[in-house]
């Protein structure tokens, strides 16, 4: 909660489910700052972050709309919230909220409307027609509806300007992370490895990301199989919704590559910092859709170096501290993982890389820098 003189910011999000944008919204609203009071509206349900926001003292409204179904009652309720709360700024998150929430915010009397852009491509094979249509309408209305647009990644700006968005409206505010929560932790490393039956010295690669075409697990498994032909004791953990033994498609991929004994399917976990500490190398194998992949910064904050595909701002996040390869290129991905493991064979150089990875994130992607960046766009320096 802010002070009596705090300025009020009303956030409007598509939903509060377990996603990168929603996580950034949660971190922003719970970063201490006495001069701002945050209020959150979900066009849909409370999801993962609704209860967490309320526990942190943030007021949350849920309109309980169904996906892709507009209801007059929900829009009227949103209008009433805007009128009653009389916010000093409205920050919207994701395309449907940008358009619908933005229109209602302006009708409700708030001219200080800031859109949020969290996406970096619109591959028709992986993006719904509705989302692509809303994005096109957003491009046309970007010249008059929002006062400013905040993107989490420079590549997201490039993509949207190419699609017709007003370039003059954009500011880039990278995501921020709690580097006290995501930090080196030898005890967690030992505990997770012990629970999985993985010895302390076994090289372990991991991907934290839900089972989804965007994450391109097939690319990672193909690369992993190539690397394991040289590093026979190498193991892999896949963490995220759908990364479970019951996933027949994933299980078939693993079986066809003869990797059953080397791959651990952990499903969704609530101990991501511990997982990041347990692995030696985090691999982002995504093929599309990423703007600012949070897991890369989270891994680096734990002192875990990263291999990433050149998607969104992944290369910007790793800087000179990791390895960047083209998307959908398992041979290049395998070569980068092999290069990382070669570096790991020199303990002194590997410790330097681990230290540099954490230092890079701790300097550039802090919660306070993210909060200050949003505040500057909302209200000026």
mmCIF file of C-alpha atoms in Angstrom:
data_model
loop_
_atom_site.group_PDB
_atom_site.id
_atom_site.type_symbol
_atom_site.label_atom_id
_atom_site.label_comp_id
_atom_site.label_asym_id
_atom_site.label_seq_id
_atom_site.Cartn_x
_atom_site.Cartn_y
_atom_site.Cartn_z
ATOM 1 C CA UNK A 1 0.000 0.000 0.000
ATOM 2 C CA UNK A 2 1.180 3.547 -0.677
ATOM 3 C CA UNK A 3 1.106 6.550 1.618
ATOM 4 C CA UNK A 4 -1.757 9.056 1.880
ATOM 5 C CA UNK A 5 -0.114 11.114 -0.866
ATOM 6 C CA UNK A 6 0.679 8.142 -3.120
ATOM 7 C CA UNK A 7 -0.405 8.303 -6.721
ATOM 8 C CA UNK A 8 -2.756 5.545 -7.779
ATOM 9 C CA UNK A 9 -1.954 3.164 -10.657
ATOM 10 C CA UNK A 10 -4.657 0.861 -11.967
ATOM 11 C CA UNK A 11 -3.319 -2.206 -13.803
ATOM 12 C CA UNK A 12 -5.562 -4.053 -16.261
ATOM 13 C CA UNK A 13 -4.405 -7.527 -17.319
ATOM 14 C CA UNK A 14 -5.954 -10.227 -19.489
ATOM 15 C CA UNK A 15 -5.647 -12.612 -16.559
ATOM 16 C CA UNK A 16 -3.466 -13.399 -13.546
ATOM 17 C CA UNK A 17 -2.383 -16.896 -14.591
ATOM 18 C CA UNK A 18 1.132 -18.308 -14.318
ATOM 19 C CA UNK A 19 2.913 -16.407 -17.084
ATOM 20 C CA UNK A 20 5.836 -14.090 -17.693
ATOM 21 C CA UNK A 21 3.778 -10.910 -17.990
ATOM 22 C CA UNK A 22 1.730 -11.759 -14.927
ATOM 23 C CA UNK A 23 4.905 -12.500 -12.961
ATOM 24 C CA UNK A 24 6.356 -9.129 -13.951
ATOM 25 C CA UNK A 25 3.099 -7.427 -12.903
ATOM 26 C CA UNK A 26 3.266 -9.154 -9.532
ATOM 27 C CA UNK A 27 6.892 -8.166 -8.960
ATOM 28 C CA UNK A 28 6.188 -4.584 -9.963
ATOM 29 C CA UNK A 29 3.202 -4.253 -7.623
ATOM 30 C CA UNK A 30 5.066 -5.787 -4.690
ATOM 31 C CA UNK A 31 8.301 -3.825 -5.037
ATOM 32 C CA UNK A 32 8.231 -1.383 -2.104
ATOM 33 C CA UNK A 33 7.588 2.186 -3.152
ATOM 34 C CA UNK A 34 5.686 4.549 -0.859
ATOM 35 C CA UNK A 35 4.672 7.022 -3.566
ATOM 36 C CA UNK A 36 2.573 4.532 -5.573
ATOM 37 C CA UNK A 37 -0.584 2.587 -4.735
ATOM 38 C CA UNK A 38 -1.273 -0.338 -7.068
ATOM 39 C CA UNK A 39 -4.714 -1.728 -7.918
ATOM 40 C CA UNK A 40 -5.089 -4.705 -10.268
ATOM 41 C CA UNK A 41 -7.976 -5.739 -12.519
ATOM 42 C CA UNK A 42 -8.048 -9.130 -14.234
ATOM 43 C CA UNK A 43 -10.408 -9.352 -17.199
ATOM 44 C CA UNK A 44 -10.705 -13.043 -16.374
ATOM 45 C CA UNK A 45 -10.089 -14.862 -13.074
ATOM 46 C CA UNK A 46 -7.729 -14.646 -10.117
ATOM 47 C CA UNK A 47 -5.358 -17.314 -11.427
ATOM 48 C CA UNK A 48 -2.067 -17.829 -9.641
ATOM 49 C CA UNK A 49 -1.241 -14.241 -8.859
ATOM 50 C CA UNK A 50 -4.600 -12.880 -7.638
ATOM 51 C CA UNK A 51 -4.313 -14.423 -4.147
ATOM 52 C CA UNK A 52 -0.600 -13.587 -3.985
ATOM 53 C CA UNK A 53 -1.289 -9.937 -4.791
ATOM 54 C CA UNK A 54 -4.051 -9.767 -2.175
ATOM 55 C CA UNK A 55 -1.739 -11.351 0.405
ATOM 56 C CA UNK A 56 0.725 -8.556 -0.376
ATOM 57 C CA UNK A 57 -1.950 -5.933 0.300
ATOM 58 C CA UNK A 58 -2.820 -5.126 -3.316
ATOM 59 C CA UNK A 59 -6.504 -4.684 -4.125
ATOM 60 C CA UNK A 60 -7.607 -7.067 -6.893
ATOM 61 C CA UNK A 61 -10.773 -7.064 -8.994
ATOM 62 C CA UNK A 62 -11.690 -10.044 -11.211
ATOM 63 C CA UNK A 63 -14.247 -9.569 -13.988
ATOM 64 C CA UNK A 64 -14.431 -13.324 -14.722
ATOM 65 C CA UNK A 65 -14.859 -12.950 -18.470
ATOM 66 C CA UNK A 66 -14.432 -16.085 -20.531
ATOM 67 C CA UNK A 67 -11.608 -16.177 -23.055
ATOM 68 C CA UNK A 68 -12.560 -14.367 -26.291
ATOM 69 C CA UNK A 69 -16.096 -13.686 -25.015
ATOM 70 C CA UNK A 70 -17.021 -10.051 -24.371
ATOM 71 C CA UNK A 71 -19.835 -9.276 -21.950
ATOM 72 C CA UNK A 72 -21.426 -5.885 -21.427
ATOM 73 C CA UNK A 73 -21.690 -6.525 -17.687
ATOM 74 C CA UNK A 74 -17.948 -7.053 -17.311
ATOM 75 C CA UNK A 75 -17.100 -3.971 -19.381
ATOM 76 C CA UNK A 76 -19.544 -1.894 -17.352
ATOM 77 C CA UNK A 77 -17.964 -3.194 -14.171
ATOM 78 C CA UNK A 78 -14.530 -2.171 -15.465
ATOM 79 C CA UNK A 79 -15.851 1.288 -16.330
ATOM 80 C CA UNK A 80 -17.237 1.631 -12.804
ATOM 81 C CA UNK A 81 -13.896 0.574 -11.298
ATOM 82 C CA UNK A 82 -12.053 3.193 -13.336
ATOM 83 C CA UNK A 83 -14.562 5.898 -12.359
ATOM 84 C CA UNK A 84 -14.577 4.956 -8.667
ATOM 85 C CA UNK A 85 -10.822 4.518 -8.312
ATOM 86 C CA UNK A 86 -9.962 7.632 -10.369
ATOM 87 C CA UNK A 87 -6.385 6.450 -10.985
ATOM 88 C CA UNK A 88 -3.527 8.782 -11.799
ATOM 89 C CA UNK A 89 -2.356 6.284 -14.424
ATOM 90 C CA UNK A 90 -3.708 3.126 -16.050
ATOM 91 C CA UNK A 91 -1.174 0.465 -17.060
ATOM 92 C CA UNK A 92 -2.503 -2.288 -19.313
ATOM 93 C CA UNK A 93 -0.825 -5.644 -19.923
ATOM 94 C CA UNK A 94 -1.067 -7.674 -23.160
ATOM 95 C CA UNK A 95 -3.075 -7.019 -26.296
ATOM 96 C CA UNK A 96 -6.690 -7.593 -25.282
ATOM 97 C CA UNK A 97 -6.201 -5.588 -22.100
ATOM 98 C CA UNK A 98 -4.423 -2.855 -24.058
ATOM 99 C CA UNK A 99 -7.370 -2.441 -26.403
ATOM 100 C CA UNK A 100 -10.384 -3.153 -24.191
ATOM 101 C CA UNK A 101 -8.897 -1.848 -20.963
ATOM 102 C CA UNK A 102 -7.466 1.141 -22.762
ATOM 103 C CA UNK A 103 -10.798 2.134 -24.309
ATOM 104 C CA UNK A 104 -12.626 1.794 -21.012
ATOM 105 C CA UNK A 105 -9.900 3.698 -19.165
ATOM 106 C CA UNK A 106 -10.181 6.621 -21.578
ATOM 107 C CA UNK A 107 -13.969 6.552 -21.411
ATOM 108 C CA UNK A 108 -13.667 6.465 -17.622
ATOM 109 C CA UNK A 109 -11.685 9.692 -17.633
ATOM 110 C CA UNK A 110 -8.040 8.586 -17.406
ATOM 111 C CA UNK A 111 -5.915 10.138 -20.155
ATOM 112 C CA UNK A 112 -2.651 8.828 -18.669
ATOM 113 C CA UNK A 113 -2.954 5.430 -20.318
ATOM 114 C CA UNK A 114 0.165 3.301 -20.818
ATOM 115 C CA UNK A 115 0.043 0.098 -22.810
ATOM 116 C CA UNK A 116 2.229 -2.930 -22.079
ATOM 117 C CA UNK A 117 3.841 -4.985 -24.885
ATOM 118 C CA UNK A 118 5.247 -8.395 -23.898
ATOM 119 C CA UNK A 119 5.499 -10.239 -27.227
ATOM 120 C CA UNK A 120 8.149 -10.345 -29.955
ATOM 121 C CA UNK A 121 6.628 -12.111 -32.965
ATOM 122 C CA UNK A 122 3.374 -13.189 -34.580
ATOM 123 C CA UNK A 123 4.087 -16.505 -36.237
ATOM 124 C CA UNK A 124 0.659 -17.410 -37.708
ATOM 125 C CA UNK A 125 1.292 -21.076 -36.936
ATOM 126 C CA UNK A 126 1.500 -20.343 -33.219
ATOM 127 C CA UNK A 127 -0.542 -17.155 -32.715
ATOM 128 C CA UNK A 128 -4.336 -17.195 -32.738
ATOM 129 C CA UNK A 129 -6.245 -15.241 -35.369
ATOM 130 C CA UNK A 130 -7.955 -13.247 -32.621
ATOM 131 C CA UNK A 131 -4.642 -12.146 -31.093
ATOM 132 C CA UNK A 132 -3.265 -11.176 -34.506
ATOM 133 C CA UNK A 133 -6.437 -9.208 -35.249
ATOM 134 C CA UNK A 134 -6.348 -7.398 -31.908
ATOM 135 C CA UNK A 135 -2.692 -6.594 -32.543
ATOM 136 C CA UNK A 136 -3.539 -5.063 -35.928
ATOM 137 C CA UNK A 137 -6.289 -2.956 -34.358
ATOM 138 C CA UNK A 138 -3.801 -1.997 -31.664
ATOM 139 C CA UNK A 139 -1.343 -0.791 -34.295
ATOM 140 C CA UNK A 140 -3.983 1.477 -35.824
ATOM 141 C CA UNK A 141 -5.114 2.853 -32.465
ATOM 142 C CA UNK A 142 -1.610 3.264 -31.019
ATOM 143 C CA UNK A 143 -1.430 6.783 -32.448
ATOM 144 C CA UNK A 144 -4.329 8.133 -30.384
ATOM 145 C CA UNK A 145 -5.328 5.720 -27.616
ATOM 146 C CA UNK A 146 -2.297 5.293 -25.301
ATOM 147 C CA UNK A 147 -0.131 8.159 -24.095
ATOM 148 C CA UNK A 148 2.892 5.830 -23.945
ATOM 149 C CA UNK A 149 3.734 2.170 -24.587
ATOM 150 C CA UNK A 150 6.119 0.182 -22.383
ATOM 151 C CA UNK A 151 7.842 -2.813 -23.977
ATOM 152 C CA UNK A 152 9.920 -5.250 -21.981
ATOM 153 C CA UNK A 153 12.372 -5.818 -24.841
ATOM 154 C CA UNK A 154 13.968 -3.840 -27.660
ATOM 155 C CA UNK A 155 13.153 -6.548 -30.184
ATOM 156 C CA UNK A 156 9.491 -6.284 -29.216
ATOM 157 C CA UNK A 157 9.631 -2.596 -30.162
ATOM 158 C CA UNK A 158 11.159 -3.415 -33.548
ATOM 159 C CA UNK A 159 8.503 -6.032 -34.306
ATOM 160 C CA UNK A 160 5.585 -3.792 -33.348
ATOM 161 C CA UNK A 161 6.883 -0.727 -35.160
ATOM 162 C CA UNK A 162 7.203 -2.918 -38.246
ATOM 163 C CA UNK A 163 3.555 -3.901 -37.716
ATOM 164 C CA UNK A 164 2.492 -0.259 -37.714
ATOM 165 C CA UNK A 165 2.678 0.851 -34.071
ATOM 166 C CA UNK A 166 3.642 4.454 -33.335
ATOM 167 C CA UNK A 167 7.375 4.343 -32.643
ATOM 168 C CA UNK A 168 7.353 7.635 -30.752
ATOM 169 C CA UNK A 169 5.193 6.140 -28.004
ATOM 170 C CA UNK A 170 7.617 3.375 -26.978
ATOM 171 C CA UNK A 171 9.846 3.105 -23.934
ATOM 172 C CA UNK A 172 11.759 -0.066 -23.031
ATOM 173 C CA UNK A 173 11.693 -1.149 -19.388
ATOM 174 C CA UNK A 174 13.363 -4.555 -18.907
ATOM 175 C CA UNK A 175 11.953 -6.945 -16.339
ATOM 176 C CA UNK A 176 13.426 -6.913 -12.856
ATOM 177 C CA UNK A 177 14.186 -9.801 -10.513
ATOM 178 C CA UNK A 178 14.584 -10.444 -6.808
ATOM 179 C CA UNK A 179 18.278 -11.285 -6.590
ATOM 180 C CA UNK A 180 17.914 -12.223 -2.918
ATOM 181 C CA UNK A 181 15.422 -14.952 -3.865
ATOM 182 C CA UNK A 182 17.312 -15.973 -7.009
ATOM 183 C CA UNK A 183 20.821 -16.352 -5.618
ATOM 184 C CA UNK A 184 23.559 -18.973 -5.334
ATOM 185 C CA UNK A 185 22.563 -21.609 -2.773
ATOM 186 C CA UNK A 186 24.789 -24.642 -2.311
ATOM 187 C CA UNK A 187 22.378 -26.251 0.155
ATOM 188 C CA UNK A 188 19.466 -26.132 -2.308
ATOM 189 C CA UNK A 189 21.706 -27.506 -5.031
ATOM 190 C CA UNK A 190 22.625 -30.504 -2.905
ATOM 191 C CA UNK A 191 19.058 -31.100 -1.746
ATOM 192 C CA UNK A 192 17.520 -31.103 -5.227
ATOM 193 C CA UNK A 193 20.222 -33.354 -6.657
ATOM 194 C CA UNK A 194 19.880 -35.768 -3.756
ATOM 195 C CA UNK A 195 16.100 -35.919 -4.253
ATOM 196 C CA UNK A 196 16.638 -36.827 -7.926
ATOM 197 C CA UNK A 197 19.440 -39.291 -7.264
ATOM 198 C CA UNK A 198 21.971 -37.167 -9.162
ATOM 199 C CA UNK A 199 25.508 -37.140 -7.798
ATOM 200 C CA UNK A 200 27.113 -33.753 -6.991
ATOM 201 C CA UNK A 201 29.661 -34.000 -9.783
ATOM 202 C CA UNK A 202 27.334 -35.175 -12.593
ATOM 203 C CA UNK A 203 26.940 -32.437 -15.260
ATOM 204 C CA UNK A 204 23.304 -31.371 -15.343
ATOM 205 C CA UNK A 205 21.538 -29.283 -17.979
ATOM 206 C CA UNK A 206 18.045 -27.912 -17.487
ATOM 207 C CA UNK A 207 15.152 -26.082 -19.111
ATOM 208 C CA UNK A 208 12.512 -24.392 -16.991
ATOM 209 C CA UNK A 209 9.552 -23.821 -19.290
ATOM 210 C CA UNK A 210 6.100 -25.266 -19.857
ATOM 211 C CA UNK A 211 5.430 -27.888 -22.525
ATOM 212 C CA UNK A 212 4.515 -25.687 -25.482
ATOM 213 C CA UNK A 213 5.610 -25.435 -29.139
ATOM 214 C CA UNK A 214 7.174 -22.073 -28.309
ATOM 215 C CA UNK A 215 9.752 -23.734 -26.062
ATOM 216 C CA UNK A 216 10.850 -26.199 -28.790
ATOM 217 C CA UNK A 217 11.673 -29.111 -26.504
ATOM 218 C CA UNK A 218 12.291 -31.230 -29.603
ATOM 219 C CA UNK A 219 15.205 -28.986 -30.543
ATOM 220 C CA UNK A 220 16.672 -29.283 -27.058
ATOM 221 C CA UNK A 221 16.318 -33.069 -26.974
ATOM 222 C CA UNK A 222 17.966 -33.395 -30.386
ATOM 223 C CA UNK A 223 20.878 -31.231 -29.238
ATOM 224 C CA UNK A 224 21.120 -33.016 -25.905
ATOM 225 C CA UNK A 225 21.373 -36.395 -27.644
ATOM 226 C CA UNK A 226 24.259 -35.103 -29.749
ATOM 227 C CA UNK A 227 26.140 -33.736 -26.745
ATOM 228 C CA UNK A 228 25.578 -36.896 -24.725
ATOM 229 C CA UNK A 229 27.427 -38.921 -27.338
ATOM 230 C CA UNK A 230 30.535 -37.117 -26.021
ATOM 231 C CA UNK A 231 29.556 -36.548 -22.378
ATOM 232 C CA UNK A 232 28.082 -39.912 -21.446
ATOM 233 C CA UNK A 233 27.187 -38.964 -17.865
ATOM 234 C CA UNK A 234 25.330 -35.767 -18.851
ATOM 235 C CA UNK A 235 21.757 -35.526 -17.566
ATOM 236 C CA UNK A 236 18.818 -33.216 -18.276
ATOM 237 C CA UNK A 237 15.914 -31.886 -16.209
ATOM 238 C CA UNK A 238 12.752 -30.499 -17.808
ATOM 239 C CA UNK A 239 10.657 -28.389 -15.457
ATOM 240 C CA UNK A 240 7.259 -26.876 -16.192
ATOM 241 C CA UNK A 241 3.624 -27.644 -16.776
ATOM 242 C CA UNK A 242 3.258 -30.661 -19.062
ATOM 243 C CA UNK A 243 6.845 -31.856 -18.627
ATOM 244 C CA UNK A 244 5.682 -35.054 -16.970
ATOM 245 C CA UNK A 245 5.983 -38.782 -17.729
ATOM 246 C CA UNK A 246 2.277 -38.852 -18.616
ATOM 247 C CA UNK A 247 2.932 -36.577 -21.598
ATOM 248 C CA UNK A 248 2.900 -39.240 -24.307
ATOM 249 C CA UNK A 249 4.349 -36.989 -27.024
ATOM 250 C CA UNK A 250 7.272 -35.909 -24.874
ATOM 251 C CA UNK A 251 7.845 -39.440 -23.597
ATOM 252 C CA UNK A 252 7.928 -40.708 -27.193
ATOM 253 C CA UNK A 253 10.532 -38.078 -28.149
ATOM 254 C CA UNK A 254 12.717 -39.108 -25.226
ATOM 255 C CA UNK A 255 12.318 -42.809 -25.997
ATOM 256 C CA UNK A 256 13.103 -42.442 -29.694
ATOM 257 C CA UNK A 257 16.327 -40.636 -28.761
ATOM 258 C CA UNK A 258 17.166 -43.406 -26.246
ATOM 259 C CA UNK A 259 17.368 -40.860 -23.421
ATOM 260 C CA UNK A 260 15.032 -42.395 -20.835
ATOM 261 C CA UNK A 261 17.812 -42.867 -18.283
ATOM 262 C CA UNK A 262 19.163 -39.336 -18.743
ATOM 263 C CA UNK A 263 16.065 -37.111 -18.676
ATOM 264 C CA UNK A 264 14.157 -36.145 -15.526
ATOM 265 C CA UNK A 265 10.603 -34.864 -16.031
ATOM 266 C CA UNK A 266 9.707 -32.774 -12.990
ATOM 267 C CA UNK A 267 6.506 -31.023 -14.064
ATOM 268 C CA UNK A 268 5.529 -27.749 -12.463
ATOM 269 C CA UNK A 269 7.647 -26.836 -9.435
ATOM 270 C CA UNK A 270 7.397 -24.063 -6.879
ATOM 271 C CA UNK A 271 11.122 -24.115 -6.072
ATOM 272 C CA UNK A 272 12.553 -22.558 -9.232
ATOM 273 C CA UNK A 273 15.525 -20.944 -7.435
ATOM 274 C CA UNK A 274 16.537 -24.350 -6.067
ATOM 275 C CA UNK A 275 16.225 -25.913 -9.525
ATOM 276 C CA UNK A 276 18.380 -23.169 -11.031
ATOM 277 C CA UNK A 277 21.027 -23.885 -8.400
ATOM 278 C CA UNK A 278 20.888 -27.640 -8.950
ATOM 279 C CA UNK A 279 21.641 -27.428 -12.671
ATOM 280 C CA UNK A 280 25.003 -26.441 -14.119
ATOM 281 C CA UNK A 281 23.679 -24.899 -17.310
ATOM 282 C CA UNK A 282 20.269 -23.534 -18.288
ATOM 283 C CA UNK A 283 19.252 -23.889 -21.939
ATOM 284 C CA UNK A 284 16.552 -21.768 -23.562
ATOM 285 C CA UNK A 285 15.661 -23.544 -26.811
ATOM 286 C CA UNK A 286 12.630 -21.433 -27.785
ATOM 287 C CA UNK A 287 11.763 -20.954 -31.443
ATOM 288 C CA UNK A 288 9.352 -17.998 -31.331
ATOM 289 C CA UNK A 289 7.194 -15.764 -29.161
ATOM 290 C CA UNK A 290 9.659 -14.843 -26.430
ATOM 291 C CA UNK A 291 10.222 -11.140 -25.724
ATOM 292 C CA UNK A 292 12.107 -11.099 -22.440
ATOM 293 C CA UNK A 293 12.535 -14.720 -21.273
ATOM 294 C CA UNK A 294 12.553 -14.403 -17.493
ATOM 295 C CA UNK A 295 14.090 -17.815 -16.859
ATOM 296 C CA UNK A 296 17.377 -16.696 -18.400
ATOM 297 C CA UNK A 297 17.816 -13.863 -15.915
ATOM 298 C CA UNK A 298 16.590 -16.061 -13.056
ATOM 299 C CA UNK A 299 19.188 -18.707 -13.853
ATOM 300 C CA UNK A 300 21.964 -16.152 -14.164
ATOM 301 C CA UNK A 301 20.992 -14.532 -10.861
ATOM 302 C CA UNK A 302 21.600 -17.946 -9.276
ATOM 303 C CA UNK A 303 25.064 -18.032 -10.847
ATOM 304 C CA UNK A 304 24.001 -20.517 -13.529
ATOM 305 C CA UNK A 305 25.333 -19.730 -17.021
ATOM 306 C CA UNK A 306 22.958 -19.971 -19.980
ATOM 307 C CA UNK A 307 22.792 -21.113 -23.577
ATOM 308 C CA UNK A 308 19.986 -19.352 -25.461
ATOM 309 C CA UNK A 309 18.484 -19.257 -28.900
ATOM 310 C CA UNK A 310 18.502 -15.825 -30.503
ATOM 311 C CA UNK A 311 14.899 -15.029 -29.633
ATOM 312 C CA UNK A 312 13.470 -11.819 -28.196
ATOM 313 C CA UNK A 313 16.012 -10.110 -25.967
ATOM 314 C CA UNK A 314 17.675 -13.338 -24.831
ATOM 315 C CA UNK A 315 21.025 -12.290 -26.303
ATOM 316 C CA UNK A 316 20.758 -8.935 -24.531
ATOM 317 C CA UNK A 317 20.064 -10.685 -21.217
ATOM 318 C CA UNK A 318 23.084 -12.988 -21.380
ATOM 319 C CA UNK A 319 25.445 -10.333 -22.764
ATOM 320 C CA UNK A 320 28.962 -11.754 -23.003
ATOM 321 C CA UNK A 321 28.272 -14.255 -20.242
ATOM 322 C CA UNK A 322 26.519 -17.015 -22.191
ATOM 323 C CA UNK A 323 26.156 -18.625 -25.595
ATOM 324 C CA UNK A 324 23.693 -17.512 -28.290
ATOM 325 C CA UNK A 325 22.672 -19.717 -31.229
ATOM 326 C CA UNK A 326 20.094 -19.520 -34.061
ATOM 327 C CA UNK A 327 16.603 -20.895 -33.457
ATOM 328 C CA UNK A 328 15.664 -24.391 -34.649
ATOM 329 C CA UNK A 329 19.308 -25.403 -35.129
ATOM 330 C CA UNK A 330 20.026 -28.419 -32.953
ATOM 331 C CA UNK A 331 23.606 -28.741 -34.184
ATOM 332 C CA UNK A 332 24.441 -25.171 -33.193
ATOM 333 C CA UNK A 333 22.647 -25.680 -29.887
ATOM 334 C CA UNK A 334 24.636 -28.864 -29.252
ATOM 335 C CA UNK A 335 27.885 -27.090 -30.099
ATOM 336 C CA UNK A 336 27.098 -24.313 -27.594
ATOM 337 C CA UNK A 337 26.213 -26.780 -24.838
ATOM 338 C CA UNK A 338 29.458 -28.617 -25.584
ATOM 339 C CA UNK A 339 31.420 -25.357 -25.412
ATOM 340 C CA UNK A 340 29.869 -24.601 -22.025
ATOM 341 C CA UNK A 341 30.751 -28.057 -20.700
ATOM 342 C CA UNK A 342 34.299 -27.623 -21.972
ATOM 343 C CA UNK A 343 34.571 -24.367 -20.051
ATOM 344 C CA UNK A 344 33.128 -26.116 -16.996
ATOM 345 C CA UNK A 345 36.040 -28.551 -17.066
ATOM 346 C CA UNK A 346 38.240 -25.645 -15.917
ATOM 347 C CA UNK A 347 36.954 -24.900 -12.383
ATOM 348 C CA UNK A 348 38.532 -21.453 -12.170
ATOM 349 C CA UNK A 349 37.124 -20.260 -15.497
ATOM 350 C CA UNK A 350 33.719 -21.738 -14.700
ATOM 351 C CA UNK A 351 33.568 -19.932 -11.356
ATOM 352 C CA UNK A 352 34.432 -16.695 -13.128
ATOM 353 C CA UNK A 353 31.588 -17.278 -15.596
ATOM 354 C CA UNK A 354 29.137 -18.061 -12.785
ATOM 355 C CA UNK A 355 30.149 -14.930 -10.877
ATOM 356 C CA UNK A 356 29.939 -12.746 -13.994
ATOM 357 C CA UNK A 357 26.480 -14.095 -14.875
ATOM 358 C CA UNK A 358 25.065 -13.155 -11.493
ATOM 359 C CA UNK A 359 26.833 -9.781 -11.412
ATOM 360 C CA UNK A 360 25.423 -8.876 -14.823
ATOM 361 C CA UNK A 361 21.824 -9.519 -13.765
ATOM 362 C CA UNK A 362 22.294 -7.944 -10.336
ATOM 363 C CA UNK A 363 23.457 -4.737 -11.966
ATOM 364 C CA UNK A 364 21.052 -4.419 -14.894
ATOM 365 C CA UNK A 365 17.819 -6.230 -14.038
ATOM 366 C CA UNK A 366 16.897 -5.316 -10.478
ATOM 367 C CA UNK A 367 13.369 -4.884 -9.178
ATOM 368 C CA UNK A 368 14.107 -1.287 -8.274
ATOM 369 C CA UNK A 369 15.294 -0.427 -11.790
ATOM 370 C CA UNK A 370 12.111 -1.937 -13.228
ATOM 371 C CA UNK A 371 9.894 -0.045 -10.770
ATOM 372 C CA UNK A 372 11.739 3.212 -11.408
ATOM 373 C CA UNK A 373 11.446 2.693 -15.169
ATOM 374 C CA UNK A 374 7.675 2.248 -15.019
ATOM 375 C CA UNK A 375 7.321 5.197 -12.646
ATOM 376 C CA UNK A 376 9.269 7.465 -14.989
ATOM 377 C CA UNK A 377 7.000 6.582 -17.908
ATOM 378 C CA UNK A 378 3.867 7.068 -15.807
ATOM 379 C CA UNK A 379 4.772 10.321 -14.113
ATOM 380 C CA UNK A 380 8.132 11.565 -15.392
ATOM 381 C CA UNK A 381 11.464 11.541 -13.583
#
